[in-house]
Each structure stands twice: as structure tokens, then as C-alpha cells.
XYZ file of C-alpha atoms in Angstrom:
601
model
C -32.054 9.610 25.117
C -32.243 13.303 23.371
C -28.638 14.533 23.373
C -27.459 17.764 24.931
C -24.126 18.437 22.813
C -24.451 21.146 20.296
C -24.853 20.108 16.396
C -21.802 19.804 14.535
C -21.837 19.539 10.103
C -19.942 17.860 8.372
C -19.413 18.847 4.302
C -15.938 17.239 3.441
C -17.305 13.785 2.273
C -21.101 13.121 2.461
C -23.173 15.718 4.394
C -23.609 14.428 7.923
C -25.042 16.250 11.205
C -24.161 14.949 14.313
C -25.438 15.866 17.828
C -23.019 14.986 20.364
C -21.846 11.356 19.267
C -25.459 10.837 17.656
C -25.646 10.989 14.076
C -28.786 12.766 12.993
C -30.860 11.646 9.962
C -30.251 14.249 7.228
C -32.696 12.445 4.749
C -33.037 12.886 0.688
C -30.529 14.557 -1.210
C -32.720 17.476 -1.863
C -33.204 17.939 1.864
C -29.212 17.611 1.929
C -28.895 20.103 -0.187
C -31.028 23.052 1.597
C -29.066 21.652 4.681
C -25.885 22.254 2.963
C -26.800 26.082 1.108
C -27.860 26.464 5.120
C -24.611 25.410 6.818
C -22.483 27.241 4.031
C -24.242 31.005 5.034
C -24.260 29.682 8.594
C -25.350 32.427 10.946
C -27.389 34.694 7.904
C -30.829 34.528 7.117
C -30.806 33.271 3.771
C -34.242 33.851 1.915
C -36.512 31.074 0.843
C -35.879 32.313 -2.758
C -32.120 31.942 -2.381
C -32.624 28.503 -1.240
C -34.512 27.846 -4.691
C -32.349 29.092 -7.067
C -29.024 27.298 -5.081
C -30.722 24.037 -4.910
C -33.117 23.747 -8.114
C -30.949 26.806 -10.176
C -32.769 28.662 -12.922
C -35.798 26.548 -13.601
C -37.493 25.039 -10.364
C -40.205 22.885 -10.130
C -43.750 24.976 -8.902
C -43.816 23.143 -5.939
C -39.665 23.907 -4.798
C -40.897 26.853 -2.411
C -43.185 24.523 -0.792
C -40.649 21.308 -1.193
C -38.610 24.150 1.035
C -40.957 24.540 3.763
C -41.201 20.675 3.954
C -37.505 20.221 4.420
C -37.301 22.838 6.900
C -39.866 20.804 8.679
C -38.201 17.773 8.304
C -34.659 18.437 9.241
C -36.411 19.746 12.842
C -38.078 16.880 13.473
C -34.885 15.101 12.964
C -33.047 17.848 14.978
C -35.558 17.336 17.815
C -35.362 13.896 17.877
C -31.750 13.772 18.777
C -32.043 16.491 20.832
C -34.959 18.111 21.692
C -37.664 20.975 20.210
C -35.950 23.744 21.950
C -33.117 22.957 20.310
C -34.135 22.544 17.121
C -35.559 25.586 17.180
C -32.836 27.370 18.047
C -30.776 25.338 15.448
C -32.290 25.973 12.699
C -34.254 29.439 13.325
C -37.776 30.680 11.215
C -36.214 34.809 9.949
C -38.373 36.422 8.168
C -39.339 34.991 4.900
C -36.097 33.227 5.355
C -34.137 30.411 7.653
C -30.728 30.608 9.796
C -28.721 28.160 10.923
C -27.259 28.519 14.024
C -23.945 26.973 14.418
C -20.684 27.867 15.373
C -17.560 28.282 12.975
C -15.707 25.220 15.411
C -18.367 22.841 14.350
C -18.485 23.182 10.627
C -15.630 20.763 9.608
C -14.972 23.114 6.330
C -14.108 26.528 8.566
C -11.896 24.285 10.679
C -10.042 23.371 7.206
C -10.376 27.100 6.122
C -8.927 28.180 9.392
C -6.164 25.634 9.889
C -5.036 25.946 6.314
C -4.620 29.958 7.196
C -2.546 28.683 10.160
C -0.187 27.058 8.125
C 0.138 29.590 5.348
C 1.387 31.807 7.811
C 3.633 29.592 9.610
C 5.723 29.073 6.156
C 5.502 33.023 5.073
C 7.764 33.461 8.820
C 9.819 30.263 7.511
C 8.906 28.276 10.348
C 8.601 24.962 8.050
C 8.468 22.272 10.868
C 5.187 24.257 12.499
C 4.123 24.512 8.959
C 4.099 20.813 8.267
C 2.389 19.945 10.973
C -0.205 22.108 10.596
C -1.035 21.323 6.699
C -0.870 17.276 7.878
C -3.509 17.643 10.575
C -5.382 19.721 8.492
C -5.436 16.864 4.974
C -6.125 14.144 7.469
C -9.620 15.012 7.080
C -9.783 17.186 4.332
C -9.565 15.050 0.700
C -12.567 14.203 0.802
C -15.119 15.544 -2.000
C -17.124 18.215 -0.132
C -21.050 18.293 -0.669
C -20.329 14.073 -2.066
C -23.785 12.878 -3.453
C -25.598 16.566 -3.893
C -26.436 18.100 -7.034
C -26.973 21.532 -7.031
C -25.911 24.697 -8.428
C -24.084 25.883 -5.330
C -22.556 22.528 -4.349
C -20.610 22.022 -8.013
C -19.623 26.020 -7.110
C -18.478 25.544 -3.056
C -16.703 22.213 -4.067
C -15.081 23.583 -6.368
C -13.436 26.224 -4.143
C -13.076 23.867 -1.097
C -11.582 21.504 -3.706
C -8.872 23.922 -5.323
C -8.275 25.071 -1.384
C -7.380 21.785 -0.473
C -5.521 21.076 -3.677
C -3.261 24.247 -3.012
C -2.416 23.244 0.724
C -1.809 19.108 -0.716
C 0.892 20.930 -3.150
C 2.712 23.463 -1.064
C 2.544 20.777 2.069
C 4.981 18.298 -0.212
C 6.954 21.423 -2.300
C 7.413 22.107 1.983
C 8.700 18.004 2.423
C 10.635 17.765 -0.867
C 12.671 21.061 0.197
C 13.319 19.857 3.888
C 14.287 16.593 2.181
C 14.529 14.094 4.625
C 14.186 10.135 3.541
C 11.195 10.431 5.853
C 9.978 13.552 4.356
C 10.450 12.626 0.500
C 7.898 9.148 1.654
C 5.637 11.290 3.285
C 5.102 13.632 0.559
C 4.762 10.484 -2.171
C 2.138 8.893 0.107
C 0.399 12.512 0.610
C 0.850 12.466 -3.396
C -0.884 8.620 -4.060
C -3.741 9.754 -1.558
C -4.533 12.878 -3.390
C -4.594 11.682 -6.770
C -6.967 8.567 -5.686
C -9.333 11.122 -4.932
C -8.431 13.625 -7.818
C -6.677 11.350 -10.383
C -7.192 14.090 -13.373
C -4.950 16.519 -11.234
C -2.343 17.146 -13.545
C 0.159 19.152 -10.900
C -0.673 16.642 -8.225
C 0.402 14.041 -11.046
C 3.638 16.080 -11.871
C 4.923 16.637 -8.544
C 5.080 12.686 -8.081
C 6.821 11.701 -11.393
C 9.306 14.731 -10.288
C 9.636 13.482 -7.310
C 10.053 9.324 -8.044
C 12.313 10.419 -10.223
C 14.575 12.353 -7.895
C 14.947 9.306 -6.321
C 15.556 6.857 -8.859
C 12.021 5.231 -9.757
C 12.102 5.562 -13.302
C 9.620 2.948 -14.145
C 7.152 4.258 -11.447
C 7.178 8.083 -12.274
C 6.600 6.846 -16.142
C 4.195 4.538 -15.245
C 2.499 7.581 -13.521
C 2.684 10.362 -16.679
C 0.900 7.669 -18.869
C -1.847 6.864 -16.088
C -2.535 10.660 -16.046
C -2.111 10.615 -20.119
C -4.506 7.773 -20.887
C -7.275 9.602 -18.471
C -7.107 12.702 -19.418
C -7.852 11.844 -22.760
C -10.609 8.939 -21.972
C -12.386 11.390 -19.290
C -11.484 15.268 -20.822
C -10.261 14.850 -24.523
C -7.406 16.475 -23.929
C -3.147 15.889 -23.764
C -1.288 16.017 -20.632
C -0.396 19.979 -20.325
C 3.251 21.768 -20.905
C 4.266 21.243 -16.993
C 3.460 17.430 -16.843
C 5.223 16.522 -20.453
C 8.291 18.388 -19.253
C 8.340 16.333 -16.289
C 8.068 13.455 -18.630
C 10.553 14.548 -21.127
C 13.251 14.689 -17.724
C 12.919 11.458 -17.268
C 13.466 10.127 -20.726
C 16.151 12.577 -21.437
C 18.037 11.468 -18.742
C 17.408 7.725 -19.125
C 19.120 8.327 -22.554
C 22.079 10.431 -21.083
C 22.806 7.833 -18.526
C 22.749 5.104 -21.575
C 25.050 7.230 -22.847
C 27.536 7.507 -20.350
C 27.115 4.503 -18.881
C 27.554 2.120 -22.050
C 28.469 -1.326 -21.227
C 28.141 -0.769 -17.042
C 24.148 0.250 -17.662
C 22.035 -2.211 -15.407
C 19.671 -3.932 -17.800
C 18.447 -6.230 -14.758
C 18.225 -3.409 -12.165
C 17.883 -3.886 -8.628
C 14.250 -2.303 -7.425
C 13.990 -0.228 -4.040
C 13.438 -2.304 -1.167
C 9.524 -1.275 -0.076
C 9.205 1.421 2.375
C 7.625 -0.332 4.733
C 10.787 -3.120 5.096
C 11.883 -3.323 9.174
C 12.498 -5.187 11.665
C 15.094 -8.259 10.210
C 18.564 -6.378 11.810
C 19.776 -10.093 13.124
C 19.275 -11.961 9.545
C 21.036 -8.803 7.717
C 23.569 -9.163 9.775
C 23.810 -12.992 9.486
C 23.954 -12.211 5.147
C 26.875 -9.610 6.179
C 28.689 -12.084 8.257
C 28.183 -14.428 5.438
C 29.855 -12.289 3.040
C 32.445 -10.832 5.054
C 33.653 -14.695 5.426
C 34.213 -15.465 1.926
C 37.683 -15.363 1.002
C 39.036 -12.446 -1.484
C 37.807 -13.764 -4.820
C 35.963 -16.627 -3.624
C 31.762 -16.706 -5.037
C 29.444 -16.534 -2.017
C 26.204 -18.405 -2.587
C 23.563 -17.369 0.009
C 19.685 -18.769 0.336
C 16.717 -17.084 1.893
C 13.571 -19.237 1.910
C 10.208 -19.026 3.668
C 6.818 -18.970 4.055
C 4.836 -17.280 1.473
C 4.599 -13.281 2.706
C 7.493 -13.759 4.927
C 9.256 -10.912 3.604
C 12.415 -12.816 1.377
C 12.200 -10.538 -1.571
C 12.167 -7.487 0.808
C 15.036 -8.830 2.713
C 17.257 -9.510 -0.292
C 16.458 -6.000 -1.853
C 17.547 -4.339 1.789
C 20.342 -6.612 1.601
C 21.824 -5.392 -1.959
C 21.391 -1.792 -1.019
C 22.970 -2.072 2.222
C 26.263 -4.115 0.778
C 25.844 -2.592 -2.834
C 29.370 -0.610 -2.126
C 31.175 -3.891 -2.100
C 30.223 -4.644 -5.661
C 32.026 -2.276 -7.496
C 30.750 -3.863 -11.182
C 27.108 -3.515 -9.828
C 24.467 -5.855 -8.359
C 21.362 -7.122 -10.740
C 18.303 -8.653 -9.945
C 15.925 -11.507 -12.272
C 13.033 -13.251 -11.435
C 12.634 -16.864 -12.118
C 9.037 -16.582 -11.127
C 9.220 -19.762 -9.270
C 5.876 -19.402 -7.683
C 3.685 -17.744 -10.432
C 0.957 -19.686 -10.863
C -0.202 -18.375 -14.781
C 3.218 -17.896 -16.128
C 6.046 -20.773 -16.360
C 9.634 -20.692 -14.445
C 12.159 -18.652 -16.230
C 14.326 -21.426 -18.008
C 17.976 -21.515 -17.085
C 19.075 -20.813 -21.068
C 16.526 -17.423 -20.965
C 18.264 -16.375 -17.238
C 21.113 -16.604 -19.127
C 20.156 -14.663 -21.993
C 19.140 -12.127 -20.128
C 22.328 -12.206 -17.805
C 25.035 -11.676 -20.498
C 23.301 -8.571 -22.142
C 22.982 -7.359 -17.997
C 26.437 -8.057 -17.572
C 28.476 -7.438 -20.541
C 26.320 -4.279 -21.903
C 23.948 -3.685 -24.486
C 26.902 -4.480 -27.510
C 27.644 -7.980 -26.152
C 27.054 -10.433 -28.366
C 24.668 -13.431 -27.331
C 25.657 -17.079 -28.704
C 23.047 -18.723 -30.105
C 23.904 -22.525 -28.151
C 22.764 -23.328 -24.449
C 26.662 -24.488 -24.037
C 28.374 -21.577 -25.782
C 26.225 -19.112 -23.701
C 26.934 -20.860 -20.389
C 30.743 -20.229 -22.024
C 30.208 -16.181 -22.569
C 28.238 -15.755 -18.818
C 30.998 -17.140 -17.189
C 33.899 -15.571 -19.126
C 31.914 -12.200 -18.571
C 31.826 -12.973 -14.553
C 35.187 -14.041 -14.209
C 36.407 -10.228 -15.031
C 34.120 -8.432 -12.553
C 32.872 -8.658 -9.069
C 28.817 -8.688 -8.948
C 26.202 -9.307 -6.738
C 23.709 -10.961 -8.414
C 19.884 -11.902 -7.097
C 17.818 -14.692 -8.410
C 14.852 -13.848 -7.086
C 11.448 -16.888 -6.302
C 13.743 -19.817 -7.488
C 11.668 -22.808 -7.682
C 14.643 -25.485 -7.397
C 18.189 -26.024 -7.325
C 18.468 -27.453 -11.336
C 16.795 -23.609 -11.706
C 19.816 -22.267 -10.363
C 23.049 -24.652 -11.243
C 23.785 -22.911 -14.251
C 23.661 -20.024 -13.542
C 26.009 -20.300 -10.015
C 29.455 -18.228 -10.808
C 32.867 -18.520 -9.763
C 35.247 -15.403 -9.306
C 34.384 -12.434 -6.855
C 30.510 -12.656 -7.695
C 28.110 -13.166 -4.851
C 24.673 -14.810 -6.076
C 21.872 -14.384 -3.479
C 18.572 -16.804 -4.112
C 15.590 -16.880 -2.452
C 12.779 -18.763 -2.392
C 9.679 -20.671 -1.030
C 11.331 -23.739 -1.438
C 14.265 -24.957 1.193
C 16.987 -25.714 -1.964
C 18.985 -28.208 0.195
C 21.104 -29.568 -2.309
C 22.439 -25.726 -2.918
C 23.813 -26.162 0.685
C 24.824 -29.988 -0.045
C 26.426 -29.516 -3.309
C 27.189 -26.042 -3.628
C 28.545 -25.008 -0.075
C 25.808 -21.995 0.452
C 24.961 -20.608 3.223
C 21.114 -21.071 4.469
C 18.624 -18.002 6.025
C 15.650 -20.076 6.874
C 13.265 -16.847 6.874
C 10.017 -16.430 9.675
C 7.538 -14.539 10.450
C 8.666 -11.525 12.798
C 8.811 -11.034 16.287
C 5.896 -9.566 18.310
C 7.881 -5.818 18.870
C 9.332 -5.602 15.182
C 6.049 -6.202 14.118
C 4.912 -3.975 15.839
C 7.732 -1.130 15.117
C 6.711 -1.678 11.544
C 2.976 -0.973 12.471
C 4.270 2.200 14.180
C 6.127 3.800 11.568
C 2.940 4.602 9.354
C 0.366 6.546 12.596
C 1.156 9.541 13.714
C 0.233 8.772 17.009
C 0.866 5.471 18.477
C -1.984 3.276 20.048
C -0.122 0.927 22.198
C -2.920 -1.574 22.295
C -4.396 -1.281 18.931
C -0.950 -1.920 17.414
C -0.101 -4.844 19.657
C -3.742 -6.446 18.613
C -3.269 -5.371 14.837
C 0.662 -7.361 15.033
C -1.100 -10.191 16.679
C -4.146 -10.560 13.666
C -1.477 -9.624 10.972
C 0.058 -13.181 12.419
C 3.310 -10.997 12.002
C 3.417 -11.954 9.002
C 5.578 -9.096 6.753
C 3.356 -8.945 3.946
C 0.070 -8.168 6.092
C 1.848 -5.803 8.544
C 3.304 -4.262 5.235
C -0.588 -3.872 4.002
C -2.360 -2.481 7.297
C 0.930 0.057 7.435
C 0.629 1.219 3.810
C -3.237 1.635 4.379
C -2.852 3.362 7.528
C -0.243 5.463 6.341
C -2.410 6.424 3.079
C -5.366 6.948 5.391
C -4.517 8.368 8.959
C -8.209 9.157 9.250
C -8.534 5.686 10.360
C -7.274 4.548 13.548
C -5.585 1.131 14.374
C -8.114 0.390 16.785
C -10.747 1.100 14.027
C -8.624 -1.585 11.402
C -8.307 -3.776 14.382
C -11.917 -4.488 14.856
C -12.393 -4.475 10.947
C -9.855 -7.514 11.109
C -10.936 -9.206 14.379
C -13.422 -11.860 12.546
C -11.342 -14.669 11.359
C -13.977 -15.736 8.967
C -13.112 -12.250 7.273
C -10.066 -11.598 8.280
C -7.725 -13.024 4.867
C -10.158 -11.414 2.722
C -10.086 -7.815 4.300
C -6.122 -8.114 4.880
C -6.179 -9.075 0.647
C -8.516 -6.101 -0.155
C -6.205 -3.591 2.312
C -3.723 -4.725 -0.554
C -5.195 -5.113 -3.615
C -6.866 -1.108 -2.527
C -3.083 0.063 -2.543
C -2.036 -1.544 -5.888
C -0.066 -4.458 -4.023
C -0.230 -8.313 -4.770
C -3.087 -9.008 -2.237
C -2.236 -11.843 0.468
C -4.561 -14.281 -1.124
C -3.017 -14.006 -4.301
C 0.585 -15.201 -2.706
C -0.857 -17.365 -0.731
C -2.873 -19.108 -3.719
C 0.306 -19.022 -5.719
C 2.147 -21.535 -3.196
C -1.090 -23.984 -2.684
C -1.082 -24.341 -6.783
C 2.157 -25.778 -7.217
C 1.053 -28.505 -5.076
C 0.081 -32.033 -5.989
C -3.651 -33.299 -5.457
C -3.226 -34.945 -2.280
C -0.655 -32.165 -0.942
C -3.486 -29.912 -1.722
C -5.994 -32.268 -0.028
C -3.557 -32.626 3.232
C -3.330 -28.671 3.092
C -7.138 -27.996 3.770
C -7.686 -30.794 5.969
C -5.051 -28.616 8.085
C -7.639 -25.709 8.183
C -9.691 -28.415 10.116
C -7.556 -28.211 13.039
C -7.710 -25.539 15.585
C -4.282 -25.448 16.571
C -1.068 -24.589 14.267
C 1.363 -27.008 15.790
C 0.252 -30.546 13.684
C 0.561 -33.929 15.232
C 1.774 -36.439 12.792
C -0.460 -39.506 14.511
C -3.456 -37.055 14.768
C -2.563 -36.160 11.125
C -2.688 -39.991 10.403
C -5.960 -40.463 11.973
C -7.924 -37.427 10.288
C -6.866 -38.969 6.806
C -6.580 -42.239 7.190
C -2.986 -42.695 5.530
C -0.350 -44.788 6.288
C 2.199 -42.619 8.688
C 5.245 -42.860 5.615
C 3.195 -41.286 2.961
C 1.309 -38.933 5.296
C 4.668 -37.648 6.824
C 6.337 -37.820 3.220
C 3.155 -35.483 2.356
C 3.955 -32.767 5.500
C 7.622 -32.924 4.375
C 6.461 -32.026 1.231
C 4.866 -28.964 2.507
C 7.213 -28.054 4.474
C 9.569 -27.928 2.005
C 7.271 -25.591 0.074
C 6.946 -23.212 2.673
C 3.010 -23.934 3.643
C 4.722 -25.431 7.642
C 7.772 -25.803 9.351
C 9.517 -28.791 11.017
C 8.589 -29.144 15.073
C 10.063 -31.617 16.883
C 10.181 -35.024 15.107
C 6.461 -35.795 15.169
C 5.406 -31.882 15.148
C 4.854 -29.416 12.324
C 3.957 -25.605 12.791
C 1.559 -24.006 10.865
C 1.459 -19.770 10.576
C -1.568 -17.974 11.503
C -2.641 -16.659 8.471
C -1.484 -19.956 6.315
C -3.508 -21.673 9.257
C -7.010 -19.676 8.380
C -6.546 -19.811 4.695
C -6.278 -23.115 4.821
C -9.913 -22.877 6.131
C -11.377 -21.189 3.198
C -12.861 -21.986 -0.068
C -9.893 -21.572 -1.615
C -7.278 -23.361 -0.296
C -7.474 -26.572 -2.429
């Protein structure tokens, strides 16, 4: 049925014409192109000569007058047949020896842009900064994309270029606009705007500077260099040229002050330093409290040892980084972090002698001097702990013997976690277990939340729900729909609503925003099993409920009950289920459909 909404044109992104909610058929790229010189001069008769030299430039084919006429022809019929002929006739109008297109300023997504990037320039001339902020955010929700995307032609390289620089101007004065407000939601606001923009423009070399200035304003040192040599090594692959005066001084900041704080620092400087807890971390107030009342109950000078194990993506790294920052106060020699890499599939466990290593140069400063022996370095570690008061966090332990040596006495706090329940830590050792899950149904959501402007109850309910609440999928559908408000949660949602997809699009949401993707972890933990764990782990997939009957169990594989319940203790105590009652096991979500796939043996 011929729609009777007016035509709206899209140029921010691929040229698309739309009547009403019907997409009209804008054909060949040469046809896009007329379209586009058309909708760019909307309301003026441009000449059919002008439409030759924009779209072919100085040396046209013979036939390009004609080619013209044909397009003309065409993008009426295709007018007509969303609407009707009266329409397109008065759409796209025969002037002269010329064309006009007839359609309003509000429906040409460009003048919108134009017009609501005026708005905000003159909301921050009167100092109104809040109306200003808005106004430049609604506006780049729709606006990074490369206008005229996919046409060649004279007058798209020139209009891009503008519309380009325009939006480029409003990306940098929106975040100069966050930085100087400066609140903690602000500052992650303007690095997200920053990571969008320079996905889209990565050879920007002031959208590069502004986010090394302002990672390092709050501490990322690794991240904001990590950034100057991304923009280094393509600037000289894609232009041939160095990074210019602005962006090495930005660099030059950060090394200069690396060195001053070596300086000044000496012996206290963090070799092992604890990383920011991600931005997306929420929802765990009852087991930060439990750590807290952990620590508050050690006796003055007495070590705490506290565990935090749990499924794989449950959140345990996240939770111990919140955990240090929150209690860092209390530790007045300084926290570090190490990984053992416990559940790395292509690289081996850190060994207790290179944990320690690595510990007594953290501890003592970079003039310590390492013993050569396994025994005489256990000696220096502990003499250097037994004169300070440190929080230390072994990060994706893979067993208790990983750990032993390295457990202090004194006022130091040690804080492991891992996928692994390390029971004989709490046996032998006296700590104090956080058996970690997935979150509840309103956390989850909360976290969801925090990254849309605008809230869709439902959407976000049925996004928590296919996320499993697992942390590490809600903290890849936030970071994606925080990077790109243009999509909706209800959009994601029905992206994610096929479970034959659903782990692969939740590991591509993360792998698209530089993050381990949820396969990856998930992979990782399935690895370190043996063959028939493995075996017992897909044959879970087969099932269509997560809680796991030990006699159904025994029937499907055709074990004795010992060794098949020895071989779901087994997983359980690598994090793939959780103990039920005495003949149950539970089974997350997402664990639950991987263990469906291809590649969960």
C-alpha cells in the first residue's frame, strides 16, 4: 500500500530515502549520487550540467547527460511506487533544463545536525553547559556516521568533508564541555564519546589527543600510551607522516611524569599496580560488604586471607578490583595486583618462585635485591612483608599449592580469586570464602540501565534475562549500548533472542569493543578439563533444563553413579555448575547453551 508520509533523506551513513516507515529503493551508486547533489541544493533547481560535473567531475562519459535523464526517471518510479505519481512528481520536480527536489529542511537528517549543532553552540556561548550537553549528545547519536558512505563523486569527497569536520568540531567541544564539568560520570562519558569517534575516524589526531589527556588525568597510563602509539603506527602506515606537535606533547606528559613519580616515589613505586575496576562494575553491595566485614574482623596485625571463586564471567576480577579501591585507605604501604593466569588456556600458570620474583621487586622497590634460591627468596618476601601492611591480589589462581607460598603473615591482607573453589585455603589456612554468582534480576538490570539514556523497562528486563545475568555479558551489551545509543535495547534484544546465536553475538558485542569475548572465557574453563569432564560437559548441553539430576545424569552416559558424580564434582569445583541439593547440580544459562555448541568439548 502506496504511503502517504512525506519523503525524508538520509546522508549521514549510506544514502537512504524513506517514505513514511517505507524505505524506498535508491538504486546504483551513480543514481545515489544525483540523489545526493539533489538533496544537498534541496529546494533549487540545479541544472542538468551541474549534476554532470558534481557526479562525473571534469571528464564525463558522452552518455552522463542522458545517464541523468535515466536516473531522474528512475528515482520516480521508485518514488511512485512507495507513494504514488503525484507525489513523485511533486518530489522530485522537472525546472527548466534542470531538477528540484522538494523536501523540507526537518527531513534531511544533515540540516537537523546543522541546526541542532547551532543550538548547542549557542547554549555554551550564554554558559548554559548542562543545556549544552544535552544538545551536542542528541545531536552525535546519529551523526558519526560517514555522510554520502559508498558514493564517489566530486561533491560527495567535498560535502563530507565539511559535514565531517562539523561533526568533528561538536565531538571535541562536547567532551572539552564534560572534562571541564568533571563529574566521574562526565569524564566516562566523554572517553566513550572519544572511543566512538575515533572507530569511525581513527587518523583524528585531536580526537586521539584529547583521550590520552584525558586517561591520563585519571591515572590510565598504560591505556593513554597504548592510544598515542595506535594513532603513531597509523598515521604512518595510512599517511606517511609522524604524530603532530599537539599529540607528542600529550605523549611526552605522560612519560615525563611516569619518570617524576619514579622519582619521588623510589622504593614505594607500584611495580604490580592495581588496574581500575571496569566502568561498567555494579550491583555486588552485599558481597563488598561481606569482604569489609571480613577485614574489619581480623585482629590488629593479624593477615586476612579472603577467596572469591565462580563461574567463568561471574564478575571475580571486577569484584576484587572494586574491592581494593574501596578499602585501599587501609593499606597505607599500598595494595598490588599479579596474575597467576590460572585459566589461560595458551600460556602456563605463573610458578610460585616467578610470583615471588615479581613480588619482592613490587614490594621492596626497584633497588631490592632478588636472591637467586627458591628458599632464600621465600626468606626476602617475607622479611619485606613483615615491615609493612599491604593488600595484595592474586588474581585467576588455579590451586591452593599456587598460592601457599606466597600467603603472608603480619598486617598484609592477600585477596585470591578464582574459578576453582580452593577448599583447603579455608581448611588449612583459616580464609574466609565468597562463593561468587551470577546477579540478581534488578542489579542486572541497574547495570543495563546505566549505559541508555532513556530507559526501556521491558527491553532491559528481556536483555538481563538473555544476558543470563551473567556480569560479563551484561558488561558487553552495556559497553555496546553505551558506545552506540543509536541502537535501542529492544533492537539488541531481538538481535540476542535466538539461542542458537545468542553466545556468538554476545562474544562479537565483545570482541567489537576490544574485550575478551564470552566464548573466549568460557573456552578457557572447558580446556583445563580432562577428556571425560569435557565429554560430561557437552552431554549437559543435551539437557533442556539447568538443574542436573545425578540418576538422569547416570542414565544419559551410562556410568557408574561414583565416577559420574566424582565427574560433576569435578565441574563444579571448576566453576562450569554448582552444588543443588544432594542429587542436584545447577547449570547457568549461558554455560547451559555453550555447552550446546560446537565448541564446548
Amino acid at each position: 500500500m502506496a504511503s502517504t508520509e512525506p519523503i525524508s533523506i538520509a546522508v549521514l551513513g549510506p544514502l537512504r530515502m524513506r517514505a513514511g516507515g517505507a524505505e524506498v529503493a535508491v538504486g546504483s551508486p551513480r543514481r545515489q549520487a544525483v540523489l545526493g547533489f539533489l538533496t544537498i541544493n534541496a529546494r533549487s533547481v540545479v541544472s542538468r550540467d551541474q549534476l554532470v560535473d558534481a557526479v562525473w567531475g571534469e571528464e564525463p562519459p558522452k552518455s552522463a547527460a542522458g545517464n541523468v535523464h535515466t536516473y531522474i526517471s528512475d528515482l520516480r518510479r521508485a518514488i511512485a511506487a512507495a507513494t504514488d505519481t503525484a507525489t513523485a512528481a511533486t518530489v522530485l520536480q522537472t525546472a527548466g533544463a534542470g531538477y528540484r527536489l522538494e523536501v523540507p529542511d526537518e527531513n534531511l537528517d544533515f540540516r537537523e545536525v546543522e541546526r541542532d549543532l547551532r543550538t548547542a553552540s549557542r547554549f555554551a556561548e550564554a554558559g548554559e553547559l548542562t543545556e549544552a550537553i544535552a544538545a551536542w549528545h542528541r545531536t552525535l547519536r546519529r551523526s558519526l556516521a560517514t555522510p554520502f558512505a559508498g558514493i564517489d563523486a566530486p561533491y560527495a569527497l567535498a560535502e563530507r568533508h565539511r559535514l565531517e569536520n562539523l561533526v568533528l568540531a561538536a565531538v571535541t567541544d562536547l567532551v572539552q564541555a564534560l572534562l571541564t564539568r568533571g563529574t566521574e560520570a562526565d569524564t566516562r562519558s566523554a572517553l566513550t564519546t572519544l572511543e566512538r569517534a575515533l572507530r569511525e575516524y581513527p587518523l583524528h589526531q585531536r580526537l586521539a589527543e584529547m583521550r590520552i589527556r584525558a586517561l591520563h588525568g585519571r591515572g590510565r597510563r598504560a591505556e593513554a600510551l597504548e592510544q598515542y602509539e595506535t594513532t603513531r603506527r597509523l598515521l604512518a602506515a595510512e599517511l606517511g607522516v609522524d604524530p603532530d606537535r599537539r599529540l607528542r606533547e600529550a605523549h611526552d606528559e605522560i612519560v615525563t611524569d611516569t619518570v617524576s613519580a619514579l622519582h619521588e616515589l623510589g622504593d614505594a613505586v607500584p611495580a604490580l599496580p592495581v588496574p581500575e575496576p571496569p566502568i561498567s562494575f555494579a550491583g555486588r553491595a552485599d558481597e563488598l560488604g561481606f569482604l569489609e566485614d571480613a577485614l574489619t574482623r581480623a585482629a590488629p596485625g593479624e593477615s586476612r586471607i579472603l577467596t572469591v571463586d565462580g563461574p567463568p564471567g561471574a564478575g571475580k576480577t571486577a569484584l576484587a578490583l572494586r574491592f581494593a579501591r574501596d578499602v585501599a585507605a587501609r593499606f597505607p604501604d599500598g595494595c598490588h595486583f599479579l596474575d597467576l593466569r590460572g585459566s589461560q588456556p595458551s600460556t602456563a600458570p605463573l610458578s610460585a618462585a616467578a610470583a615471588l620474583r615479581r613480588l619482592i621487586t613490587a614490594i621492596g622497590g626497584p633497588d631490592v635485591t632478588v636472591p637467586a634460591g627458591f628458599e632464600d627468596q621465600l626468606g626476602a618476601y617475607r622479611t619485606e612483608l613483615a615491615r609493612k601492611r599491604l593488600l595484595l591480589i592474586f588474581d585467576d589462581a588455579s590451586h591452593a599449592n599456587q598460592i601457599r607460598p606466597l600467603l603472608p603473615g603480619g598486617g598484609t591482607t592477600v585477596l585470591v580469586t578464582s574459578r576453582r573453589r580452593l577448599s583447603g585455603l579455608v581448611a588449612t589456612e583459616g580464609a574466609v570464602r565468597l562463593p561468587l554468582d551470577v546477579l540478581p534480576h534488578d542489579a542486572a538490570r541497574r547495570l543495563l540501565a546505566g549505559a541508555v539514556a532513556e530507559s526501556e523497562t521491558s527491553a532491559l528486563d528481556e536483555l538481563a534475562r538473555l544476558c543470563g545475568h551473567l556480569p560479563l555479558a551484561l558488561g558487553h551489551v552495556a559497553h555496546h549500548l553505551a558506545a552506540e545509543p543509536a541502537r535501542k535495547p529492544a533492537e539488541l534484544a531481538a538481535w540476542l533472542r535466538d539461542e542458537r546465536t545468542r553466545i556468538t553475538r554476545l562474544d562479537q558485542l565483545g570482541r567489537q569493543h576490544g574485550h575478551r569475548g564470552i566464548q573466549h572465557v568460557f573456552a578457557s574453563a572447558v580446556h583445563a578439563l580432562n577428556p571425560d569432564e569435557k565429554k560430561l560437559f557437552s552431554l549437559l548441553g543435551t539437557k533442556t533444563e539447568t538443574t542436573i539430576d545425578v540418576a538422569g545424569i547416570v542414565r544419559l552416559t551410562g556410568w557408574p553413579e561414583p565416577p559420574t558424580r566424582h565427574h560433576l564434582d569435578q565441574l563444579a569445583i571448576a566453576g562450569l555448575l554448582d552444588w543443588g541439593t544432594w542429587d542436584q547440580y545447577l547449570i547457568t544459562p549461558l554455560l547451559h547453551l555453550y555447552a550446546r555448541g560446537p565448541n564446548a568439548a
